[in-house]
């Protein structure tokens, strides 16, 4: 594996992909502490950062995104693959399936979303996901799993509550294909530190109001996540083996 690539995901990620030989590290940054783990999956070394903390204690709106991204940069990480559980706003996206998004819309508020509070510094965010890393993920995804979608607009909401049916209709009108809570400001912060960032999204449920659903089936969502993570594991194995 290239030691310059790291994975960010939910706290249960390590268990989902069968990570072994785990060595946890506590990292201090100017923006607060962060925790990451070194281990291996199928004999391939991996650096993993659980964005919700260890143990999981930070909901999406309370995650210290700046500390997490800075900790990886201080470690020498240059590329980040983010794993995001999402719901499908676009009814044509099946459950479960994987999506490699190419655009995003930020609906969050109140999150610390820049490293440059004390200086004027603009970064180009026209294409929020790194083109080269996306291309690599798209190629591998198309080879190892199905169903999948190799583009899409990720709408990032504040959380931790799920969305209303009206909010999902608005997001659909805005052009969103999927909805999640953790891609922002993670992607923007990585861009500010000149780190390549791309996402593998696991679609685990139709968003609120789709298919006549009035309430979320959390048991079905858990099963879809488990299926999706099996495919994610295959993708990461190939990505990290190729460096």
Tab-separated table of C-alpha atoms in Angstrom:
chain	number	residue	atom	x	y	z
A	1	UNK	CA	0.000	0.000	0.000
A	2	UNK	CA	0.978	3.582	-0.511
A	3	UNK	CA	1.290	5.074	2.962
A	4	UNK	CA	0.056	8.359	1.483
A	5	UNK	CA	-3.538	7.086	1.158
A	6	UNK	CA	-6.017	7.005	4.046
A	7	UNK	CA	-9.654	6.013	4.466
A	8	UNK	CA	-12.218	8.009	6.460
A	9	UNK	CA	-15.423	6.276	7.467
A	10	UNK	CA	-17.862	5.419	10.198
A	11	UNK	CA	-16.685	3.863	13.427
A	12	UNK	CA	-17.908	0.396	12.436
A	13	UNK	CA	-15.888	0.445	9.225
A	14	UNK	CA	-12.986	-1.597	10.599
A	15	UNK	CA	-15.324	-4.388	11.649
A	16	UNK	CA	-17.253	-4.308	8.361
A	17	UNK	CA	-14.122	-4.812	6.249
A	18	UNK	CA	-12.350	-7.211	8.614
A	19	UNK	CA	-9.471	-4.953	9.619
A	20	UNK	CA	-6.824	-6.726	11.725
A	21	UNK	CA	-3.552	-5.865	13.491
A	22	UNK	CA	-5.097	-2.603	14.635
A	23	UNK	CA	-2.781	-0.026	16.200
A	24	UNK	CA	-4.654	3.027	17.431
A	25	UNK	CA	-2.995	6.438	17.522
A	26	UNK	CA	-4.097	9.611	19.289
A	27	UNK	CA	-3.036	12.683	17.311
A	28	UNK	CA	-2.933	16.270	18.551
A	29	UNK	CA	-3.528	19.136	16.130
A	30	UNK	CA	-3.962	22.922	16.469
A	31	UNK	CA	-7.696	22.269	16.026
A	32	UNK	CA	-8.035	19.596	18.678
A	33	UNK	CA	-7.348	15.856	18.947
A	34	UNK	CA	-8.103	13.122	16.443
A	35	UNK	CA	-7.854	9.344	16.562
A	36	UNK	CA	-6.774	7.050	13.743
A	37	UNK	CA	-5.795	3.434	13.330
A	38	UNK	CA	-3.214	1.546	11.329
A	39	UNK	CA	-4.020	-2.025	10.384
A	40	UNK	CA	-4.453	-4.336	7.430
A	41	UNK	CA	-7.250	-5.749	5.296
A	42	UNK	CA	-6.531	-8.964	3.394
A	43	UNK	CA	-2.826	-8.387	3.962
A	44	UNK	CA	-2.923	-4.811	2.662
A	45	UNK	CA	-1.816	-2.061	5.074
A	46	UNK	CA	-4.351	0.681	5.725
A	47	UNK	CA	-4.622	3.971	7.607
A	48	UNK	CA	-8.191	4.540	8.779
A	49	UNK	CA	-9.755	7.494	10.575
A	50	UNK	CA	-13.169	6.991	12.246
A	51	UNK	CA	-14.782	10.386	11.720
A	52	UNK	CA	-17.241	9.941	14.602
A	53	UNK	CA	-14.461	9.250	17.112
A	54	UNK	CA	-13.522	6.180	19.130
A	55	UNK	CA	-15.859	5.166	20.603
A	56	UNK	CA	-18.435	6.777	18.328
A	57	UNK	CA	-19.590	9.902	20.157
A	58	UNK	CA	-19.718	12.733	17.624
A	59	UNK	CA	-22.863	13.086	15.480
A	60	UNK	CA	-22.316	14.556	11.999
A	61	UNK	CA	-22.798	18.193	13.019
A	62	UNK	CA	-20.378	17.863	15.969
A	63	UNK	CA	-17.479	16.106	14.214
A	64	UNK	CA	-14.172	17.985	14.417
A	65	UNK	CA	-13.557	17.859	10.683
A	66	UNK	CA	-10.589	20.235	10.867
A	67	UNK	CA	-8.753	18.106	13.424
A	68	UNK	CA	-9.383	14.951	11.395
A	69	UNK	CA	-8.098	16.350	8.112
A	70	UNK	CA	-5.132	18.091	9.733
A	71	UNK	CA	-4.157	14.884	11.584
A	72	UNK	CA	-3.996	13.006	8.298
A	73	UNK	CA	-1.995	15.767	6.634
A	74	UNK	CA	0.486	15.813	9.528
A	75	UNK	CA	0.884	12.058	9.048
A	76	UNK	CA	1.938	12.610	5.439
A	77	UNK	CA	-1.338	11.517	3.870
A	78	UNK	CA	-1.912	12.901	0.377
A	79	UNK	CA	-5.067	11.044	-0.745
A	80	UNK	CA	-8.291	10.460	1.179
A	81	UNK	CA	-11.013	7.984	0.275
A	82	UNK	CA	-14.162	8.820	2.230
A	83	UNK	CA	-16.810	6.176	2.863
A	84	UNK	CA	-20.273	7.713	3.223
A	85	UNK	CA	-23.619	6.065	3.959
A	86	UNK	CA	-26.323	7.872	1.975
A	87	UNK	CA	-29.964	7.759	0.972
A	88	UNK	CA	-31.128	7.961	-2.623
A	89	UNK	CA	-32.925	11.138	-3.689
A	90	UNK	CA	-32.921	9.911	-7.288
A	91	UNK	CA	-35.428	7.022	-7.470
A	92	UNK	CA	-33.408	5.390	-10.251
A	93	UNK	CA	-30.581	4.560	-7.819
A	94	UNK	CA	-31.187	1.089	-6.332
A	95	UNK	CA	-30.756	-0.009	-2.722
A	96	UNK	CA	-28.159	-1.214	-1.975
A	97	UNK	CA	-25.691	0.191	-4.475
A	98	UNK	CA	-22.463	2.180	-4.644
A	99	UNK	CA	-22.119	5.700	-5.995
A	100	UNK	CA	-18.919	7.600	-6.809
A	101	UNK	CA	-20.218	11.200	-6.705
A	102	UNK	CA	-18.722	13.926	-8.863
A	103	UNK	CA	-20.506	16.957	-7.391
A	104	UNK	CA	-22.012	18.126	-4.113
A	105	UNK	CA	-24.304	20.754	-2.627
A	106	UNK	CA	-23.747	21.912	0.943
A	107	UNK	CA	-26.875	22.416	3.062
A	108	UNK	CA	-25.017	22.418	6.387
A	109	UNK	CA	-24.645	25.380	8.722
A	110	UNK	CA	-22.594	26.287	11.767
A	111	UNK	CA	-19.778	23.819	11.098
A	112	UNK	CA	-16.145	24.962	11.258
A	113	UNK	CA	-15.563	24.731	7.528
A	114	UNK	CA	-12.195	26.372	6.829
A	115	UNK	CA	-8.607	26.450	8.047
A	116	UNK	CA	-8.337	30.115	7.061
A	117	UNK	CA	-10.331	32.028	9.669
A	118	UNK	CA	-7.500	34.532	10.135
A	119	UNK	CA	-6.635	35.204	6.506
A	120	UNK	CA	-8.347	35.631	3.152
A	121	UNK	CA	-7.594	32.518	1.146
A	122	UNK	CA	-9.787	31.298	-1.702
A	123	UNK	CA	-9.573	27.788	-3.139
A	124	UNK	CA	-11.086	26.550	-6.394
A	125	UNK	CA	-13.860	24.109	-5.538
A	126	UNK	CA	-15.461	23.845	-8.983
A	127	UNK	CA	-14.848	20.112	-8.985
A	128	UNK	CA	-15.069	19.096	-5.303
A	129	UNK	CA	-13.722	15.576	-5.785
A	130	UNK	CA	-10.230	14.859	-7.099
A	131	UNK	CA	-10.441	13.817	-10.759
A	132	UNK	CA	-7.559	11.324	-10.762
A	133	UNK	CA	-8.658	9.561	-7.580
A	134	UNK	CA	-12.272	9.477	-8.784
A	135	UNK	CA	-11.199	7.925	-12.066
A	136	UNK	CA	-9.290	5.216	-10.243
A	137	UNK	CA	-12.261	4.478	-7.987
A	138	UNK	CA	-14.645	4.409	-10.949
A	139	UNK	CA	-12.472	1.958	-12.851
A	140	UNK	CA	-12.153	-0.416	-9.908
A	141	UNK	CA	-15.830	-0.140	-8.963
A	142	UNK	CA	-16.961	-1.067	-12.460
A	143	UNK	CA	-14.715	-4.131	-12.352
A	144	UNK	CA	-15.534	-5.583	-8.934
A	145	UNK	CA	-19.155	-4.816	-8.049
A	146	UNK	CA	-22.695	-4.153	-9.222
A	147	UNK	CA	-24.971	-2.211	-9.110
A	148	UNK	CA	-23.104	1.069	-9.152
A	149	UNK	CA	-23.269	4.633	-10.437
A	150	UNK	CA	-20.120	6.499	-11.425
A	151	UNK	CA	-21.439	10.030	-10.984
A	152	UNK	CA	-24.002	11.911	-8.965
A	153	UNK	CA	-24.652	14.985	-6.852
A	154	UNK	CA	-24.255	14.501	-3.096
A	155	UNK	CA	-26.467	16.774	-0.983
A	156	UNK	CA	-24.961	17.225	2.480
A	157	UNK	CA	-27.441	18.016	5.263
A	158	UNK	CA	-26.841	19.120	8.824
A	159	UNK	CA	-28.157	16.122	10.746
A	160	UNK	CA	-28.330	14.347	13.031
A	161	UNK	CA	-32.036	14.052	12.249
A	162	UNK	CA	-33.088	12.643	8.902
A	163	UNK	CA	-34.772	14.852	6.329
A	164	UNK	CA	-38.436	15.671	5.815
A	165	UNK	CA	-40.207	14.604	2.630
A	166	UNK	CA	-40.432	18.273	1.595
A	167	UNK	CA	-36.695	18.747	2.091
A	168	UNK	CA	-36.023	15.762	-0.146
A	169	UNK	CA	-38.323	17.188	-2.833
A	170	UNK	CA	-36.361	20.433	-2.647
A	171	UNK	CA	-33.068	18.568	-2.945
A	172	UNK	CA	-34.355	16.664	-5.965
A	173	UNK	CA	-35.322	19.968	-7.581
A	174	UNK	CA	-31.816	21.259	-6.830
A	175	UNK	CA	-30.344	18.308	-8.724
A	176	UNK	CA	-29.225	16.075	-5.861
A	177	UNK	CA	-29.034	12.334	-6.471
A	178	UNK	CA	-28.095	11.234	-2.955
A	179	UNK	CA	-28.229	12.687	0.544
A	180	UNK	CA	-25.807	12.298	3.440
A	181	UNK	CA	-24.437	14.229	6.398
A	182	UNK	CA	-20.638	13.980	6.378
A	183	UNK	CA	-19.091	14.999	3.032
A	184	UNK	CA	-18.933	18.661	4.029
A	185	UNK	CA	-16.846	20.361	5.181
A	186	UNK	CA	-14.610	17.280	4.910
A	187	UNK	CA	-14.116	17.623	1.146
A	188	UNK	CA	-13.484	21.376	1.271
A	189	UNK	CA	-10.981	21.103	4.110
A	190	UNK	CA	-9.035	18.466	2.201
A	191	UNK	CA	-8.929	20.810	-0.798
A	192	UNK	CA	-7.632	23.658	1.375
A	193	UNK	CA	-4.698	21.459	2.433
A	194	UNK	CA	-4.157	20.318	-1.180
A	195	UNK	CA	-5.093	16.713	-0.436
A	196	UNK	CA	-6.842	14.571	-3.056
A	197	UNK	CA	-10.313	13.594	-1.817
A	198	UNK	CA	-12.962	11.310	-3.296
A	199	UNK	CA	-15.953	9.436	-1.920
A	200	UNK	CA	-17.459	5.969	-2.142
A	201	UNK	CA	-21.106	6.267	-1.137
A	202	UNK	CA	-23.143	3.287	0.030
A	203	UNK	CA	-26.831	3.801	-0.708
A	204	UNK	CA	-28.724	2.214	2.166
A	205	UNK	CA	-32.272	3.561	1.795
A	206	UNK	CA	-34.657	5.604	-0.352
A	207	UNK	CA	-34.798	9.135	1.038
A	208	UNK	CA	-37.830	10.385	2.970
A	209	UNK	CA	-41.085	10.322	1.034
A	210	UNK	CA	-39.830	8.131	-1.809
A	211	UNK	CA	-41.653	4.916	-2.650
A	212	UNK	CA	-44.436	5.986	-0.300
A	213	UNK	CA	-42.190	5.444	2.720
A	214	UNK	CA	-43.339	7.420	5.750
A	215	UNK	CA	-40.825	5.972	8.192
A	216	UNK	CA	-37.310	4.651	7.792
A	217	UNK	CA	-36.703	0.907	8.096
A	218	UNK	CA	-33.514	0.923	10.161
A	219	UNK	CA	-33.182	-2.867	10.076
A	220	UNK	CA	-33.243	-2.828	6.281
A	221	UNK	CA	-30.766	0.060	6.269
A	222	UNK	CA	-28.345	-1.955	8.404
A	223	UNK	CA	-28.594	-4.930	6.047
A	224	UNK	CA	-28.003	-2.707	3.009
A	225	UNK	CA	-24.964	-1.160	4.683
A	226	UNK	CA	-23.475	-4.583	5.360
A	227	UNK	CA	-23.957	-5.593	1.721
A	228	UNK	CA	-22.474	-2.349	0.482
A	229	UNK	CA	-19.460	-2.536	2.757
A	230	UNK	CA	-18.559	-5.950	1.349
A	231	UNK	CA	-18.243	-4.266	-2.048
A	232	UNK	CA	-16.332	-1.332	-0.549
A	233	UNK	CA	-13.804	-3.761	0.878
A	234	UNK	CA	-13.087	-5.164	-2.590
A	235	UNK	CA	-12.609	-1.683	-4.011
A	236	UNK	CA	-10.240	-0.599	-1.261
A	237	UNK	CA	-8.172	-3.766	-1.554
A	238	UNK	CA	-7.570	-3.060	-5.241
A	239	UNK	CA	-6.975	0.650	-4.729
A	240	UNK	CA	-4.434	0.197	-1.962
A	241	UNK	CA	-2.672	-2.668	-3.733
A	242	UNK	CA	-2.269	-0.471	-6.812
A	243	UNK	CA	-0.980	2.414	-4.666
